[in-house]
Amino acid sequence: RKRGGAYADFMAQAYTMELEATERYAQFAEQLETHNNREVAQLFRKLADIEALHARRILDEMQWPSMPALPPAYAWDGAEGPETAPFDSLHYLMQPWHALEIALRCERDAQQYYENIAASGAPRKVRDAAREMASEEAEHVRLIQEWMKRVPRPGAGWDEDPDPPRTTG
């Protein structure tokens, strides 16, 4: 059995999740900047910063200089982690409310992922860490829900563009 065991494997998985979420939010921000949707781009940048902070905290806690090889033990079902927003959820005319809706779904998925591990037969140290992370994600869910109350909910036709961008393909 390699050094670190199940707990290190779990933390490596958690780190990967945070990193993927950071990268996806940053990609979304870049794409929206391209379409001059600066308000939502800024929101995605802020979300990317929050996820990056989590990733950094895991590295610090584990005292890893950089990411260890990713273990299969806590792998997720799809190609991407539960906290990674689907690439096709982006729309160039989206409004802050839509960005928060995407983030809310990702945070809930992450919370569920950690809750499942906390309720599994994993070693106690892993279950405790998973419970703590599930609680952090639950706090993010709460914060995003509060945030959503303060931004206007888009009306019908928000995605109609009389002059849509042209793509050559």
PDB file of C-alpha atoms in Angstrom:
ATOM      1  CA  ARG A   1       0.000   0.000   0.000  1.00  0.00           C
ATOM      2  CA  LYS A   2       1.420   3.372  -0.957  1.00  0.00           C
ATOM      3  CA  ARG A   3       2.163   6.174   1.477  1.00  0.00           C
ATOM      4  CA  GLY A   4      -0.843   8.258   2.489  1.00  0.00           C
ATOM      5  CA  GLY A   5      -3.476   5.644   1.742  1.00  0.00           C
ATOM      6  CA  ALA A   6      -7.195   6.298   1.396  1.00  0.00           C
ATOM      7  CA  TYR A   7      -7.111   9.775   2.971  1.00  0.00           C
ATOM      8  CA  ALA A   8      -4.427  11.035   0.572  1.00  0.00           C
ATOM      9  CA  ASP A   9      -6.334   9.459  -2.333  1.00  0.00           C
ATOM     10  CA  PHE A  10      -9.509  11.226  -1.265  1.00  0.00           C
ATOM     11  CA  MET A  11      -7.755  14.584  -0.861  1.00  0.00           C
ATOM     12  CA  ALA A  12      -6.130  14.193  -4.288  1.00  0.00           C
ATOM     13  CA  GLN A  13      -9.592  13.628  -5.747  1.00  0.00           C
ATOM     14  CA  ALA A  14     -11.004  16.654  -3.902  1.00  0.00           C
ATOM     15  CA  TYR A  15      -8.094  18.763  -5.176  1.00  0.00           C
ATOM     16  CA  THR A  16      -8.736  17.628  -8.752  1.00  0.00           C
ATOM     17  CA  MET A  17     -12.413  18.524  -8.404  1.00  0.00           C
ATOM     18  CA  GLU A  18     -11.604  22.054  -7.246  1.00  0.00           C
ATOM     19  CA  LEU A  19      -9.025  22.482  -9.994  1.00  0.00           C
ATOM     20  CA  GLU A  20     -11.426  21.346 -12.731  1.00  0.00           C
ATOM     21  CA  ALA A  21     -14.111  23.713 -11.438  1.00  0.00           C
ATOM     22  CA  THR A  22     -11.576  26.577 -11.365  1.00  0.00           C
ATOM     23  CA  GLU A  23     -10.489  25.905 -14.940  1.00  0.00           C
ATOM     24  CA  ARG A  24     -14.040  25.611 -16.293  1.00  0.00           C
ATOM     25  CA  TYR A  25     -15.195  28.851 -14.642  1.00  0.00           C
ATOM     26  CA  ALA A  26     -12.095  30.603 -16.026  1.00  0.00           C
ATOM     27  CA  GLN A  27     -12.895  29.238 -19.522  1.00  0.00           C
ATOM     28  CA  PHE A  28     -16.459  30.522 -19.192  1.00  0.00           C
ATOM     29  CA  ALA A  29     -15.172  33.942 -18.137  1.00  0.00           C
ATOM     30  CA  GLU A  30     -12.869  34.112 -21.166  1.00  0.00           C
ATOM     31  CA  GLN A  31     -15.638  33.119 -23.559  1.00  0.00           C
ATOM     32  CA  LEU A  32     -18.029  35.699 -22.157  1.00  0.00           C
ATOM     33  CA  GLU A  33     -15.365  38.405 -22.332  1.00  0.00           C
ATOM     34  CA  THR A  34     -15.029  37.548 -26.029  1.00  0.00           C
ATOM     35  CA  HIS A  35     -18.748  38.316 -26.392  1.00  0.00           C
ATOM     36  CA  ASN A  36     -18.424  41.513 -24.317  1.00  0.00           C
ATOM     37  CA  ASN A  37     -20.586  40.039 -21.560  1.00  0.00           C
ATOM     38  CA  ARG A  38     -18.319  41.524 -18.883  1.00  0.00           C
ATOM     39  CA  GLU A  39     -20.732  41.387 -15.965  1.00  0.00           C
ATOM     40  CA  VAL A  40     -21.185  37.609 -16.166  1.00  0.00           C
ATOM     41  CA  ALA A  41     -17.507  37.119 -17.046  1.00  0.00           C
ATOM     42  CA  GLN A  42     -16.585  38.854 -13.776  1.00  0.00           C
ATOM     43  CA  LEU A  43     -18.974  36.621 -11.892  1.00  0.00           C
ATOM     44  CA  PHE A  44     -17.331  33.506 -13.364  1.00  0.00           C
ATOM     45  CA  ARG A  45     -13.882  34.930 -12.495  1.00  0.00           C
ATOM     46  CA  LYS A  46     -15.047  35.347  -8.894  1.00  0.00           C
ATOM     47  CA  LEU A  47     -16.322  31.733  -8.829  1.00  0.00           C
ATOM     48  CA  ALA A  48     -12.993  30.540 -10.309  1.00  0.00           C
ATOM     49  CA  ASP A  49     -11.122  32.407  -7.554  1.00  0.00           C
ATOM     50  CA  ILE A  50     -13.243  30.753  -4.856  1.00  0.00           C
ATOM     51  CA  GLU A  51     -12.561  27.268  -6.266  1.00  0.00           C
ATOM     52  CA  ALA A  52      -8.835  28.051  -6.675  1.00  0.00           C
ATOM     53  CA  LEU A  53      -8.709  29.035  -3.010  1.00  0.00           C
ATOM     54  CA  HIS A  54     -10.111  25.633  -2.056  1.00  0.00           C
ATOM     55  CA  ALA A  55      -7.589  23.832  -4.228  1.00  0.00           C
ATOM     56  CA  ARG A  56      -4.769  25.829  -2.609  1.00  0.00           C
ATOM     57  CA  ARG A  57      -6.084  25.011   0.884  1.00  0.00           C
ATOM     58  CA  ILE A  58      -6.022  21.277   0.109  1.00  0.00           C
ATOM     59  CA  LEU A  59      -2.423  21.468  -1.151  1.00  0.00           C
ATOM     60  CA  ASP A  60      -1.431  23.396   1.984  1.00  0.00           C
ATOM     61  CA  GLU A  61      -3.231  21.019   4.333  1.00  0.00           C
ATOM     62  CA  MET A  62      -1.657  17.970   2.708  1.00  0.00           C
ATOM     63  CA  GLN A  63       1.701  19.771   2.451  1.00  0.00           C
ATOM     64  CA  TRP A  64       1.946  18.785  -1.193  1.00  0.00           C
ATOM     65  CA  PRO A  65       4.247  20.992  -3.291  1.00  0.00           C
ATOM     66  CA  SER A  66       2.021  20.113  -6.255  1.00  0.00           C
ATOM     67  CA  MET A  67      -0.700  17.679  -7.241  1.00  0.00           C
ATOM     68  CA  PRO A  68       0.063  13.966  -6.719  1.00  0.00           C
ATOM     69  CA  ALA A  69      -1.037  11.398  -9.299  1.00  0.00           C
ATOM     70  CA  LEU A  70      -4.806  11.046  -9.322  1.00  0.00           C
ATOM     71  CA  PRO A  71      -6.067   7.853  -7.669  1.00  0.00           C
ATOM     72  CA  PRO A  72      -8.944   5.828  -9.104  1.00  0.00           C
ATOM     73  CA  ALA A  73     -10.443   5.177  -5.654  1.00  0.00           C
ATOM     74  CA  TYR A  74     -12.756   8.182  -5.598  1.00  0.00           C
ATOM     75  CA  ALA A  75     -13.254   8.625  -9.325  1.00  0.00           C
ATOM     76  CA  TRP A  76     -16.507  10.053 -10.592  1.00  0.00           C
ATOM     77  CA  ASP A  77     -18.836   8.541 -13.146  1.00  0.00           C
ATOM     78  CA  GLY A  78     -18.342  10.953 -16.033  1.00  0.00           C
ATOM     79  CA  ALA A  79     -15.296  12.426 -17.715  1.00  0.00           C
ATOM     80  CA  GLU A  80     -15.381  15.416 -15.382  1.00  0.00           C
ATOM     81  CA  GLY A  81     -15.873  15.963 -11.683  1.00  0.00           C
ATOM     82  CA  PRO A  82     -19.243  16.684 -10.106  1.00  0.00           C
ATOM     83  CA  GLU A  83     -18.288  20.313  -9.490  1.00  0.00           C
ATOM     84  CA  THR A  84     -17.352  21.010 -13.124  1.00  0.00           C
ATOM     85  CA  ALA A  85     -19.980  22.941 -15.071  1.00  0.00           C
ATOM     86  CA  PRO A  86     -20.988  21.279 -18.359  1.00  0.00           C
ATOM     87  CA  PHE A  87     -19.349  23.111 -21.241  1.00  0.00           C
ATOM     88  CA  ASP A  88     -22.629  23.358 -23.148  1.00  0.00           C
ATOM     89  CA  SER A  89     -24.316  25.267 -20.310  1.00  0.00           C
ATOM     90  CA  LEU A  90     -22.775  28.526 -21.508  1.00  0.00           C
ATOM     91  CA  HIS A  91     -24.707  31.035 -23.616  1.00  0.00           C
ATOM     92  CA  TYR A  92     -23.089  34.254 -24.831  1.00  0.00           C
ATOM     93  CA  LEU A  93     -26.149  36.309 -23.802  1.00  0.00           C
ATOM     94  CA  MET A  94     -26.506  34.693 -20.382  1.00  0.00           C
ATOM     95  CA  GLN A  95     -27.151  36.962 -17.433  1.00  0.00           C
ATOM     96  CA  PRO A  96     -25.694  36.819 -13.902  1.00  0.00           C
ATOM     97  CA  TRP A  97     -28.696  34.786 -12.739  1.00  0.00           C
ATOM     98  CA  HIS A  98     -27.837  32.055 -15.292  1.00  0.00           C
ATOM     99  CA  ALA A  99     -24.212  31.949 -14.149  1.00  0.00           C
ATOM    100  CA  LEU A 100     -25.354  31.534 -10.564  1.00  0.00           C
ATOM    101  CA  GLU A 101     -27.827  28.847 -11.595  1.00  0.00           C
ATOM    102  CA  ILE A 102     -24.965  26.860 -13.175  1.00  0.00           C
ATOM    103  CA  ALA A 103     -22.784  27.383 -10.094  1.00  0.00           C
ATOM    104  CA  LEU A 104     -25.646  26.317  -7.821  1.00  0.00           C
ATOM    105  CA  ARG A 105     -26.046  23.041  -9.720  1.00  0.00           C
ATOM    106  CA  CYS A 106     -22.292  22.379  -9.530  1.00  0.00           C
ATOM    107  CA  GLU A 107     -22.101  23.102  -5.800  1.00  0.00           C
ATOM    108  CA  ARG A 108     -25.102  20.845  -5.130  1.00  0.00           C
ATOM    109  CA  ASP A 109     -23.487  18.046  -7.171  1.00  0.00           C
ATOM    110  CA  ALA A 110     -20.243  18.455  -5.223  1.00  0.00           C
ATOM    111  CA  GLN A 111     -22.154  18.436  -1.936  1.00  0.00           C
ATOM    112  CA  GLN A 112     -23.929  15.207  -2.958  1.00  0.00           C
ATOM    113  CA  TYR A 113     -20.622  13.619  -4.021  1.00  0.00           C
ATOM    114  CA  TYR A 114     -19.057  14.349  -0.615  1.00  0.00           C
ATOM    115  CA  GLU A 115     -22.194  13.295   1.278  1.00  0.00           C
ATOM    116  CA  ASN A 116     -22.132   9.942  -0.535  1.00  0.00           C
ATOM    117  CA  ILE A 117     -18.514   9.372   0.512  1.00  0.00           C
ATOM    118  CA  ALA A 118     -19.293  10.486   4.073  1.00  0.00           C
ATOM    119  CA  ALA A 119     -22.038   7.834   4.177  1.00  0.00           C
ATOM    120  CA  SER A 120     -19.896   5.129   2.558  1.00  0.00           C
ATOM    121  CA  GLY A 121     -17.690   2.444   4.049  1.00  0.00           C
ATOM    122  CA  ALA A 122     -14.588   4.577   3.521  1.00  0.00           C
ATOM    123  CA  PRO A 123     -12.084   4.904   6.386  1.00  0.00           C
ATOM    124  CA  ARG A 124     -13.219   7.228   9.188  1.00  0.00           C
ATOM    125  CA  LYS A 125     -10.657   9.935   8.376  1.00  0.00           C
ATOM    126  CA  VAL A 126     -11.951  10.043   4.774  1.00  0.00           C
ATOM    127  CA  ARG A 127     -15.600  10.127   5.915  1.00  0.00           C
ATOM    128  CA  ASP A 128     -14.820  12.966   8.343  1.00  0.00           C
ATOM    129  CA  ALA A 129     -13.056  14.974   5.621  1.00  0.00           C
ATOM    130  CA  ALA A 130     -15.920  14.273   3.193  1.00  0.00           C
ATOM    131  CA  ARG A 131     -18.460  15.440   5.798  1.00  0.00           C
ATOM    132  CA  GLU A 132     -16.489  18.663   6.297  1.00  0.00           C
ATOM    133  CA  MET A 133     -16.287  19.271   2.537  1.00  0.00           C
ATOM    134  CA  ALA A 134     -19.995  18.501   2.086  1.00  0.00           C
ATOM    135  CA  SER A 135     -20.699  21.128   4.731  1.00  0.00           C
ATOM    136  CA  GLU A 136     -18.480  23.653   2.889  1.00  0.00           C
ATOM    137  CA  GLU A 137     -20.331  22.945  -0.356  1.00  0.00           C
ATOM    138  CA  ALA A 138     -23.662  23.338   1.482  1.00  0.00           C
ATOM    139  CA  GLU A 139     -22.463  26.764   2.625  1.00  0.00           C
ATOM    140  CA  HIS A 140     -21.635  27.627  -1.018  1.00  0.00           C
ATOM    141  CA  VAL A 141     -25.129  26.505  -2.030  1.00  0.00           C
ATOM    142  CA  ARG A 142     -26.580  28.835   0.608  1.00  0.00           C
ATOM    143  CA  LEU A 143     -24.384  31.768  -0.480  1.00  0.00           C
ATOM    144  CA  ILE A 144     -25.267  31.308  -4.146  1.00  0.00           C
ATOM    145  CA  GLN A 145     -28.984  31.105  -3.307  1.00  0.00           C
ATOM    146  CA  GLU A 146     -28.650  34.394  -1.396  1.00  0.00           C
ATOM    147  CA  TRP A 147     -26.753  35.911  -4.317  1.00  0.00           C
ATOM    148  CA  MET A 148     -29.500  34.788  -6.739  1.00  0.00           C
ATOM    149  CA  LYS A 149     -32.085  36.730  -4.730  1.00  0.00           C
ATOM    150  CA  ARG A 150     -30.143  39.929  -5.425  1.00  0.00           C
ATOM    151  CA  VAL A 151     -29.829  39.603  -9.205  1.00  0.00           C
ATOM    152  CA  PRO A 152     -32.747  40.014 -11.618  1.00  0.00           C
ATOM    153  CA  ARG A 153     -34.253  36.799 -12.917  1.00  0.00           C
ATOM    154  CA  PRO A 154     -34.171  36.927 -16.736  1.00  0.00           C
ATOM    155  CA  GLY A 155     -37.483  37.298 -18.523  1.00  0.00           C
ATOM    156  CA  ALA A 156     -38.634  35.355 -21.561  1.00  0.00           C
ATOM    157  CA  GLY A 157     -36.646  36.112 -24.684  1.00  0.00           C
ATOM    158  CA  TRP A 158     -33.379  36.843 -22.854  1.00  0.00           C
ATOM    159  CA  ASP A 159     -31.520  34.744 -25.450  1.00  0.00           C
ATOM    160  CA  GLU A 160     -32.983  36.406 -28.548  1.00  0.00           C
ATOM    161  CA  ASP A 161     -30.366  38.264 -30.556  1.00  0.00           C
ATOM    162  CA  PRO A 162     -31.413  40.233 -33.664  1.00  0.00           C
ATOM    163  CA  ASP A 163     -27.773  40.156 -34.790  1.00  0.00           C
ATOM    164  CA  PRO A 164     -26.239  36.860 -33.567  1.00  0.00           C
ATOM    165  CA  PRO A 165     -22.484  36.302 -33.854  1.00  0.00           C
ATOM    166  CA  ARG A 166     -21.470  34.614 -37.063  1.00  0.00           C
ATOM    167  CA  THR A 167     -19.289  31.594 -36.928  1.00  0.00           C
ATOM    168  CA  THR A 168     -17.541  30.108 -39.889  1.00  0.00           C
ATOM    169  CA  GLY A 169     -17.408  26.378 -39.795  1.00  0.00           C
TER     170      GLY A 169
END
